[in-house]
C-alpha positions as a LaTeX table, in Angstrom:
\begin{tabular}{lrrr}
\hline
Residue & $x$ (\AA) & $y$ (\AA) & $z$ (\AA) \\
\hline
Met1 & 17.49 & 4.71 & 11.73 \\
Leu2 & 16.83 & 8.63 & 12.69 \\
Ile3 & 16.31 & 9.91 & 16.06 \\
Gln4 & 15.03 & 12.88 & 16.98 \\
Asn5 & 14.53 & 15.55 & 20.03 \\
Asn6 & 11.51 & 17.35 & 21.51 \\
Val7 & 9.25 & 16.00 & 18.36 \\
Pro8 & 5.34 & 17.61 & 18.33 \\
Leu9 & 3.15 & 15.12 & 18.68 \\
Ala10 & $-0.21$ & 16.96 & 18.40 \\
Pro11 & 0.53 & 17.07 & 14.49 \\
Leu12 & 0.68 & 13.25 & 14.77 \\
Thr13 & $-2.77$ & 12.56 & 16.32 \\
Thr14 & $-6.27$ & 13.41 & 14.93 \\
Leu15 & $-7.57$ & 15.17 & 17.74 \\
Lys16 & $-4.15$ & 17.96 & 17.06 \\
Val17 & $-3.28$ & 17.74 & 21.16 \\
Gly18 & $-0.56$ & 16.90 & 22.79 \\
Gly19 & 2.89 & 18.53 & 24.11 \\
Pro20 & 6.28 & 17.17 & 22.54 \\
Ala21 & 8.59 & 13.55 & 22.78 \\
Gln22 & 11.56 & 13.72 & 24.30 \\
Tyr23 & 12.98 & 11.29 & 21.89 \\
Phe24 & 11.41 & 10.45 & 18.56 \\
Val25 & 12.27 & 7.43 & 16.56 \\
Glu26 & 10.11 & 6.33 & 13.26 \\
Ala27 & 10.75 & 2.39 & 12.34 \\
Lys28 & 10.20 & 1.46 & 8.83 \\
Thr29 & 11.59 & $-2.37$ & 9.88 \\
Val30 & 12.01 & $-5.01$ & 12.03 \\
Ala31 & 15.69 & $-4.38$ & 12.72 \\
Glu32 & 14.82 & $-0.64$ & 13.39 \\
Val33 & 12.15 & $-1.18$ & 16.19 \\
Ile34 & 14.38 & $-3.51$ & 17.90 \\
Glu35 & 17.35 & $-1.17$ & 17.66 \\
Ala36 & 15.37 & 1.73 & 19.13 \\
Val37 & 13.74 & $-0.44$ & 21.55 \\
Ala38 & 17.55 & $-1.28$ & 22.46 \\
Leu39 & 18.05 & 2.59 & 22.82 \\
Gly40 & 15.42 & 2.91 & 24.95 \\
His41 & 16.83 & 0.39 & 27.20 \\
Ser42 & 19.82 & 1.91 & 27.38 \\
Lys43 & 19.27 & 5.38 & 28.33 \\
Asn44 & 16.13 & 3.76 & 30.95 \\
Leu45 & 13.27 & 5.32 & 28.99 \\
Pro46 & 9.81 & 5.54 & 29.05 \\
Leu47 & 8.21 & 3.66 & 26.09 \\
Phe48 & 5.22 & 4.72 & 23.86 \\
Val49 & 3.69 & 2.97 & 20.96 \\
Leu50 & 2.49 & 5.34 & 18.36 \\
Gly51 & 0.51 & 3.94 & 14.90 \\
Gly52 & $-1.32$ & 6.99 & 13.09 \\
Gly53 & $-2.57$ & 8.70 & 15.78 \\
Ser54 & $-6.04$ & 8.29 & 16.00 \\
Asn55 & $-8.46$ & 7.57 & 19.53 \\
Leu56 & $-5.42$ & 9.11 & 21.07 \\
Val57 & $-4.93$ & 11.95 & 23.56 \\
Ile58 & $-1.34$ & 13.14 & 24.56 \\
Ser59 & $-1.01$ & 15.60 & 27.37 \\
Asp60 & 0.29 & 18.80 & 27.50 \\
Ala61 & 3.17 & 17.61 & 28.60 \\
Gly62 & 3.78 & 15.27 & 25.79 \\
Trp63 & 5.77 & 11.96 & 26.66 \\
Ser64 & 9.36 & 12.11 & 28.60 \\
Gly65 & 10.48 & 9.28 & 27.06 \\
Leu66 & 10.94 & 7.64 & 23.91 \\
Val67 & 8.30 & 7.42 & 21.30 \\
Leu68 & 8.38 & 5.13 & 18.36 \\
Arg69 & 6.11 & 5.13 & 15.27 \\
Ile70 & 6.34 & 1.76 & 13.97 \\
Ala71 & 6.11 & 2.14 & 10.32 \\
Ile72 & 6.43 & $-0.82$ & 9.24 \\
Pro73 & 4.80 & $-1.49$ & 5.44 \\
Gly74 & 3.70 & $-4.00$ & 3.39 \\
Met75 & 0.97 & $-6.43$ & 1.85 \\
Ala76 & 1.65 & $-10.16$ & 0.96 \\
Glu77 & $-1.57$ & $-12.44$ & 0.08 \\
Arg78 & $-2.06$ & $-15.86$ & $-0.19$ \\
Gln79 & $-5.24$ & $-18.08$ & $-1.02$ \\
Glu80 & $-6.37$ & $-21.05$ & 0.82 \\
His81 & $-9.42$ & $-23.38$ & 1.05 \\
Gly82 & $-11.50$ & $-20.33$ & $-0.25$ \\
Lys83 & $-9.99$ & $-17.62$ & 1.96 \\
Ile84 & $-7.52$ & $-14.99$ & 0.90 \\
His85 & $-4.49$ & $-14.99$ & 3.82 \\
Phe86 & $-3.64$ & $-10.81$ & 3.91 \\
Glu87 & $-0.23$ & $-10.60$ & 5.86 \\
Val88 & 0.13 & $-7.04$ & 6.20 \\
Gly89 & 2.49 & $-4.39$ & 8.15 \\
Ala90 & 1.92 & $-2.50$ & 11.06 \\
Gly91 & 2.56 & 0.59 & 9.62 \\
Glu92 & 0.30 & 0.41 & 6.77 \\
Glu93 & $-2.98$ & 2.72 & 6.49 \\
Trp94 & $-6.09$ & 0.49 & 8.15 \\
Asp95 & $-8.24$ & 2.04 & 5.16 \\
Asn96 & $-5.34$ & 0.90 & 2.68 \\
Phe97 & $-6.07$ & $-2.87$ & 3.62 \\
Val98 & $-9.85$ & $-1.92$ & 3.25 \\
Ala99 & $-9.59$ & $-1.14$ & 0.28 \\
Arg100 & $-7.15$ & $-3.29$ & $-1.13$ \\
Ala101 & $-9.45$ & $-6.35$ & 0.84 \\
Val102 & $-12.72$ & $-5.23$ & $-0.87$ \\
Ala103 & $-11.30$ & $-4.59$ & $-4.60$ \\
Arg104 & $-9.99$ & $-8.70$ & $-4.07$ \\
Asn105 & $-13.49$ & $-9.15$ & $-3.34$ \\
Cys106 & $-12.72$ & $-10.23$ & $-0.14$ \\
Ala107 & $-15.51$ & $-10.30$ & 2.86 \\
Gly108 & $-15.11$ & $-10.13$ & 6.36 \\
Val109 & $-13.73$ & $-6.11$ & 7.01 \\
Glu110 & $-15.73$ & $-3.87$ & 4.17 \\
Cys111 & $-17.84$ & $-2.13$ & 7.27 \\
Leu112 & $-14.89$ & $-1.57$ & 9.21 \\
Ser113 & $-13.83$ & 1.14 & 5.80 \\
Gly114 & $-12.79$ & 4.65 & 6.53 \\
Ile115 & $-11.39$ & 3.76 & 10.06 \\
Pro116 & $-8.48$ & 6.35 & 10.50 \\
Gly117 & $-5.39$ & 4.62 & 11.72 \\
Ser118 & $-2.49$ & 2.18 & 11.13 \\
Val119 & $-3.01$ & $-1.49$ & 10.82 \\
Gly120 & $-0.73$ & $-2.24$ & 14.32 \\
Gly121 & $-3.72$ & $-0.14$ & 16.10 \\
Thr122 & $-6.35$ & $-2.67$ & 15.17 \\
Pro123 & $-5.77$ & $-5.27$ & 17.14 \\
Val124 & $-5.25$ & $-3.81$ & 20.37 \\
Gln125 & $-8.35$ & $-2.33$ & 20.73 \\
Asn126 & $-10.16$ & $-5.35$ & 18.27 \\
Val127 & $-11.43$ & $-2.00$ & 16.61 \\
Gly128 & $-14.95$ & $-2.64$ & 14.89 \\
Ala129 & $-17.97$ & $-0.82$ & 13.55 \\
Tyr130 & $-21.13$ & $-1.44$ & 11.60 \\
Gly131 & $-21.58$ & $-4.80$ & 13.36 \\
Gln132 & $-17.82$ & $-6.19$ & 12.76 \\
Glu133 & $-14.32$ & $-5.99$ & 13.99 \\
Val134 & $-11.29$ & $-6.94$ & 13.27 \\
Ala135 & $-10.99$ & $-10.00$ & 16.14 \\
Asp136 & $-13.59$ & $-11.58$ & 13.39 \\
Thr137 & $-10.86$ & $-12.34$ & 10.85 \\
Ile138 & $-7.73$ & $-11.72$ & 12.37 \\
Glu139 & $-5.69$ & $-15.19$ & 12.27 \\
Ser140 & $-2.34$ & $-13.94$ & 14.23 \\
Val141 & $-0.48$ & $-11.25$ & 15.70 \\
His142 & 2.95 & $-11.41$ & 14.69 \\
Ala143 & 4.73 & $-9.33$ & 17.80 \\
Leu144 & 7.91 & $-8.35$ & 19.33 \\
Asp145 & 8.07 & $-9.70$ & 23.01 \\
Leu146 & 9.49 & $-7.28$ & 25.22 \\
Arg147 & 9.61 & $-9.31$ & 28.30 \\
Glu148 & 11.29 & $-12.47$ & 26.89 \\
Asn149 & 13.02 & $-10.22$ & 24.15 \\
Arg150 & 11.98 & $-12.31$ & 21.43 \\
Glu151 & 9.66 & $-12.05$ & 18.41 \\
Arg152 & 6.75 & $-14.19$ & 18.38 \\
Glu153 & 3.35 & $-15.26$ & 16.46 \\
Leu154 & 0.30 & $-15.16$ & 18.76 \\
Ser155 & $-3.05$ & $-17.08$ & 17.63 \\
Lys156 & $-5.69$ & $-15.38$ & 17.45 \\
Asp157 & $-7.34$ & $-16.81$ & 20.66 \\
Val158 & $-3.68$ & $-16.33$ & 22.40 \\
Cys159 & $-5.27$ & $-12.25$ & 21.72 \\
Gly160 & $-8.02$ & $-12.59$ & 24.49 \\
Phe161 & $-10.24$ & $-10.38$ & 21.59 \\
Lys162 & $-13.43$ & $-8.85$ & 23.58 \\
Tyr163 & $-15.51$ & $-5.44$ & 23.40 \\
Arg164 & $-12.69$ & $-3.13$ & 22.46 \\
Thr165 & $-10.62$ & $-5.02$ & 24.22 \\
Ser166 & $-7.59$ & $-7.84$ & 23.52 \\
Ile167 & $-4.59$ & $-8.53$ & 25.87 \\
Phe168 & $-2.13$ & $-5.90$ & 24.34 \\
Asn169 & $-4.32$ & $-3.07$ & 25.83 \\
Thr170 & $-5.35$ & $-5.04$ & 29.67 \\
Thr171 & $-3.59$ & $-7.48$ & 30.78 \\
Glu172 & $-0.21$ & $-7.35$ & 29.00 \\
Arg173 & $-0.24$ & $-3.92$ & 28.02 \\
Gly174 & 2.99 & $-2.43$ & 27.39 \\
Arg175 & 4.36 & $-5.72$ & 26.63 \\
Phe176 & 4.54 & $-6.88$ & 22.79 \\
Leu177 & 4.87 & $-4.00$ & 20.32 \\
Ile178 & 2.69 & $-5.32$ & 16.85 \\
Leu179 & 5.04 & $-5.61$ & 13.86 \\
Arg180 & 2.85 & $-7.76$ & 11.61 \\
Val181 & $-0.97$ & $-8.44$ & 11.63 \\
Arg182 & $-2.63$ & $-11.88$ & 9.76 \\
Tyr183 & $-6.16$ & $-11.70$ & 8.21 \\
Ala184 & $-8.01$ & $-14.75$ & 6.71 \\
Leu185 & $-11.06$ & $-12.79$ & 4.60 \\
Gln186 & $-13.85$ & $-15.08$ & 2.37 \\
Val187 & $-13.20$ & $-15.09$ & $-0.89$ \\
Gly188 & $-17.02$ & $-13.60$ & $-2.71$ \\
Gly189 & $-18.34$ & $-13.42$ & 0.89 \\
Thr190 & $-21.92$ & $-11.49$ & 0.99 \\
Ala191 & $-21.73$ & $-8.15$ & 2.63 \\
His192 & $-22.17$ & $-7.84$ & 6.19 \\
Ile193 & $-25.66$ & $-5.38$ & 6.20 \\
Ala194 & $-26.70$ & $-5.87$ & 10.20 \\
Tyr195 & $-26.67$ & $-2.29$ & 11.50 \\
Ala196 & $-30.24$ & 0.06 & 11.00 \\
Asp197 & $-27.86$ & 3.17 & 9.29 \\
Leu198 & $-26.95$ & 0.32 & 6.27 \\
Lys199 & $-30.15$ & $-1.09$ & 6.08 \\
Lys200 & $-31.67$ & 2.00 & 5.94 \\
His201 & $-29.38$ & 3.17 & 3.45 \\
Phe202 & $-29.80$ & $-0.02$ & 1.38 \\
Phe203 & $-33.55$ & 0.46 & 1.56 \\
Gly204 & $-35.48$ & $-0.66$ & $-1.82$ \\
Trp205 & $-32.46$ & $-1.87$ & $-3.51$ \\
Asn206 & $-33.14$ & $-5.02$ & $-6.05$ \\
Glu207 & $-29.97$ & $-7.02$ & $-5.03$ \\
Pro208 & $-27.59$ & $-7.55$ & $-2.62$ \\
Pro209 & $-25.24$ & $-4.50$ & $-2.46$ \\
Thr210 & $-21.70$ & $-5.57$ & $-2.81$ \\
Leu211 & $-18.82$ & $-4.94$ & $-0.93$ \\
Ala212 & $-17.53$ & $-2.48$ & $-2.91$ \\
Asp213 & $-21.33$ & $-0.76$ & $-2.62$ \\
Thr214 & $-21.38$ & $-1.33$ & 1.66 \\
Arg215 & $-18.16$ & 0.26 & 1.58 \\
Glu216 & $-18.51$ & 3.36 & $-0.27$ \\
Ala217 & $-22.17$ & 3.28 & 2.09 \\
Val218 & $-19.82$ & 3.17 & 5.08 \\
Arg219 & $-17.80$ & 5.83 & 4.26 \\
Arg220 & $-21.06$ & 8.23 & 3.32 \\
Ile221 & $-22.18$ & 7.60 & 6.68 \\
Arg222 & $-19.22$ & 8.21 & 8.35 \\
Ala223 & $-18.39$ & 11.55 & 6.45 \\
Ser224 & $-22.12$ & 12.45 & 7.35 \\
Lys225 & $-21.17$ & 11.80 & 11.20 \\
Gly226 & $-17.98$ & 13.78 & 10.93 \\
Met227 & $-15.89$ & 10.33 & 11.57 \\
Leu228 & $-14.10$ & 9.63 & 8.15 \\
Ile229 & $-11.05$ & 12.33 & 8.06 \\
Thr230 & $-12.37$ & 15.21 & 5.17 \\
Pro231 & $-10.32$ & 17.87 & 4.39 \\
Gly232 & $-11.54$ & 21.14 & 5.90 \\
Asp233 & $-14.09$ & 19.91 & 8.04 \\
Asp234 & $-13.80$ & 21.16 & 11.82 \\
Asn235 & $-15.19$ & 17.88 & 13.53 \\
Cys236 & $-12.68$ & 15.82 & 12.04 \\
Arg237 & $-10.02$ & 16.75 & 15.18 \\
Ser238 & $-11.14$ & 14.51 & 17.05 \\
Ala239 & $-10.11$ & 10.85 & 18.46 \\
Gly240 & $-13.26$ & 9.47 & 17.00 \\
Ser241 & $-15.63$ & 8.01 & 19.54 \\
Phe242 & $-14.91$ & 9.40 & 22.99 \\
Phe243 & $-17.21$ & 6.92 & 24.97 \\
Lys244 & $-18.00$ & 3.09 & 24.50 \\
Asn245 & $-21.33$ & 1.73 & 24.68 \\
Pro246 & $-22.24$ & 0.64 & 27.98 \\
Val247 & $-23.25$ & $-3.36$ & 28.48 \\
Leu248 & $-25.82$ & $-3.08$ & 31.21 \\
Ser249 & $-26.06$ & $-6.12$ & 33.53 \\
Ala250 & $-30.23$ & $-6.90$ & 33.54 \\
Asp251 & $-30.77$ & $-5.18$ & 37.22 \\
Ser252 & $-28.25$ & $-2.13$ & 35.61 \\
Tyr253 & $-31.02$ & $-1.57$ & 32.69 \\
Glu254 & $-33.59$ & $-1.77$ & 34.82 \\
Asp255 & $-32.69$ & 0.64 & 36.74 \\
Leu256 & $-32.16$ & 2.98 & 32.98 \\
Thr257 & $-35.54$ & 2.26 & 31.96 \\
Lys258 & $-37.03$ & 3.28 & 35.00 \\
Arg259 & $-35.46$ & 6.74 & 34.54 \\
Ala260 & $-36.07$ & 6.63 & 31.42 \\
Thr261 & $-39.38$ & 6.08 & 31.75 \\
Ala262 & $-40.05$ & 8.86 & 33.92 \\
Lys263 & $-38.73$ & 10.85 & 31.90 \\
Asn264 & $-41.19$ & 10.02 & 28.88 \\
Leu265 & $-38.26$ & 8.66 & 27.29 \\
Gln266 & $-37.02$ & 5.36 & 25.59 \\
Val267 & $-33.63$ & 3.94 & 25.67 \\
Pro268 & $-31.97$ & 2.42 & 22.34 \\
Ser269 & $-30.49$ & $-1.00$ & 22.73 \\
Tyr270 & $-29.39$ & $-3.84$ & 21.40 \\
Pro271 & $-29.05$ & $-7.83$ & 23.15 \\
Ala272 & $-25.43$ & $-8.03$ & 23.64 \\
Leu273 & $-22.80$ & $-10.66$ & 25.45 \\
Asp274 & $-24.52$ & $-13.31$ & 27.51 \\
Ala275 & $-28.05$ & $-12.04$ & 29.32 \\
Gln276 & $-26.26$ & $-8.20$ & 28.95 \\
Arg277 & $-27.60$ & $-4.82$ & 27.44 \\
Lys278 & $-25.48$ & $-2.85$ & 24.91 \\
Val279 & $-26.69$ & 0.84 & 25.49 \\
Ser280 & $-26.25$ & 3.72 & 23.13 \\
Ala281 & $-23.14$ & 6.04 & 24.69 \\
Ala282 & $-24.13$ & 8.30 & 22.11 \\
Trp283 & $-27.96$ & 8.40 & 23.51 \\
Leu284 & $-26.89$ & 8.99 & 26.88 \\
Val285 & $-24.52$ & 11.90 & 26.24 \\
Glu286 & $-27.64$ & 13.44 & 24.02 \\
His287 & $-29.89$ & 13.22 & 26.44 \\
Ser288 & $-27.52$ & 14.44 & 29.27 \\
Gly289 & $-27.94$ & 17.70 & 27.85 \\
Phe290 & $-24.46$ & 17.75 & 25.31 \\
Asn291 & $-26.41$ & 17.87 & 21.78 \\
Arg292 & $-24.81$ & 17.88 & 18.55 \\
Gly293 & $-22.40$ & 21.06 & 18.32 \\
Tyr294 & $-22.21$ & 22.17 & 21.97 \\
Ser295 & $-19.42$ & 23.72 & 22.48 \\
Ala296 & $-17.25$ & 24.76 & 25.47 \\
Gly297 & $-14.58$ & 26.90 & 24.44 \\
Arg298 & $-12.25$ & 25.44 & 22.42 \\
Val299 & $-13.73$ & 22.20 & 22.96 \\
Gly300 & $-16.64$ & 20.75 & 21.99 \\
Ile301 & $-19.19$ & 17.89 & 20.85 \\
Ser302 & $-19.46$ & 17.06 & 16.82 \\
Ser303 & $-22.29$ & 19.22 & 15.11 \\
Lys304 & $-22.02$ & 15.64 & 13.28 \\
His305 & $-22.22$ & 13.01 & 16.53 \\
Ala306 & $-22.56$ & 12.98 & 19.28 \\
Leu307 & $-19.92$ & 10.76 & 21.26 \\
Ala308 & $-17.02$ & 12.57 & 19.35 \\
Ile309 & $-15.00$ & 15.57 & 21.54 \\
Val310 & $-13.78$ & 18.18 & 18.67 \\
Asn311 & $-10.62$ & 20.10 & 19.23 \\
Arg312 & $-12.24$ & 23.51 & 17.73 \\
Asp313 & $-9.72$ & 26.23 & 18.10 \\
Gln314 & $-6.15$ & 25.51 & 19.39 \\
Ala315 & $-7.39$ & 22.88 & 22.64 \\
Thr316 & $-5.79$ & 21.60 & 25.04 \\
Ala317 & $-5.09$ & 18.46 & 26.49 \\
Ser318 & $-6.56$ & 19.71 & 29.08 \\
Asp319 & $-9.40$ & 21.29 & 27.94 \\
Val320 & $-10.80$ & 17.62 & 26.43 \\
Leu321 & $-10.26$ & 16.17 & 29.51 \\
Ala322 & $-12.11$ & 18.91 & 31.23 \\
Leu323 & $-14.78$ & 18.08 & 28.58 \\
Lys324 & $-15.18$ & 14.58 & 29.08 \\
Asp325 & $-14.81$ & 15.13 & 33.16 \\
His326 & $-18.05$ & 16.93 & 32.92 \\
Ile327 & $-20.19$ & 14.55 & 30.26 \\
Gln328 & $-18.75$ & 11.70 & 32.55 \\
Gln329 & $-20.12$ & 13.15 & 35.64 \\
Arg330 & $-23.57$ & 14.66 & 34.06 \\
Val331 & $-24.30$ & 11.00 & 32.58 \\
Lys332 & $-23.68$ & 9.44 & 36.21 \\
Asp333 & $-25.83$ & 11.69 & 38.01 \\
Ile334 & $-28.67$ & 11.53 & 35.89 \\
Trp335 & $-28.76$ & 8.11 & 34.12 \\
Gly336 & $-26.42$ & 6.15 & 37.09 \\
Ile337 & $-23.73$ & 4.77 & 34.38 \\
His338 & $-20.00$ & 5.64 & 34.34 \\
Leu339 & $-18.93$ & 5.90 & 30.85 \\
Glu340 & $-15.79$ & 4.33 & 30.09 \\
Pro341 & $-13.52$ & 6.72 & 27.57 \\
Glu342 & $-12.87$ & 4.85 & 24.46 \\
Pro343 & $-9.50$ & 6.77 & 23.51 \\
Val344 & $-5.50$ & 5.60 & 24.59 \\
Phe345 & $-4.24$ & 8.51 & 27.17 \\
Val346 & $-0.48$ & 8.93 & 26.84 \\
Gly347 & 1.69 & 11.27 & 29.40 \\
Phe348 & $-0.93$ & 11.72 & 31.99 \\
\hline
\end{tabular}
């Protein structure tokens, strides 16, 4: 196991901001993960687990402790009862797994194509897009339990998946290190075409789109919004969607619609959890004065997607947070809604 000192973390993230790690270890086996954890304990070092570096904002001071990058590889599969069960190492790139699943004609993750990051990060925030989320297909999560100092297999029900949350980022934050994830996908299943962007893309097709068609369409749509890592596209220096779509109670939604009506606007929304309403965070941002392409010095809003805060030119984490705070305050003042950030904040 190689232990490095003072390793810059910004190049390991999609946003490209943040200071160095005091200690850095890349673990490619479960044994190396366990060894790295023991090292951290022996030196009394705070531990941060780094995956693919997406959906992440690291402070300018970096991390005064141990950064552990879990790079466990591997994709194994077995077929049972009409489904293929994939066991995937936490270090595998997520989109590589999606490509493999689609190539095997397995439905369930095709709409999650093009999302950056590693497999190990997907259960943490219950990653989702275009009407699918990983909770739909996760069978279990194999993790190292730091509290009990042993490996454990956590079933889907134990993981507590909800909209962009799980036990891994709420009630049990910091307890588990994800090593592998098991997914159960439907062999020969139909593509999930539920969101407006996909329906528009396939409008007029004579045949139902295949899984491969859907994957290609999702990647193309994500690229058009700057949400696909594309060399040379400055809009890609981001942490992805920076704010969650707020889920409102009936009273809060009524208040929002009244405010919109007073401005001769209509709020786009769709039925969400229970009797609540999920509202477009992008709409709220754009109708608070932050149009696509908005600039605030070294940071700004993507020219392709209103929810992406982008690093325009050697921005700092402080620059990013200043714009985040500004957006949140304006949305609160105009619409009475507090936008919750989606990325993980490290070292603040």
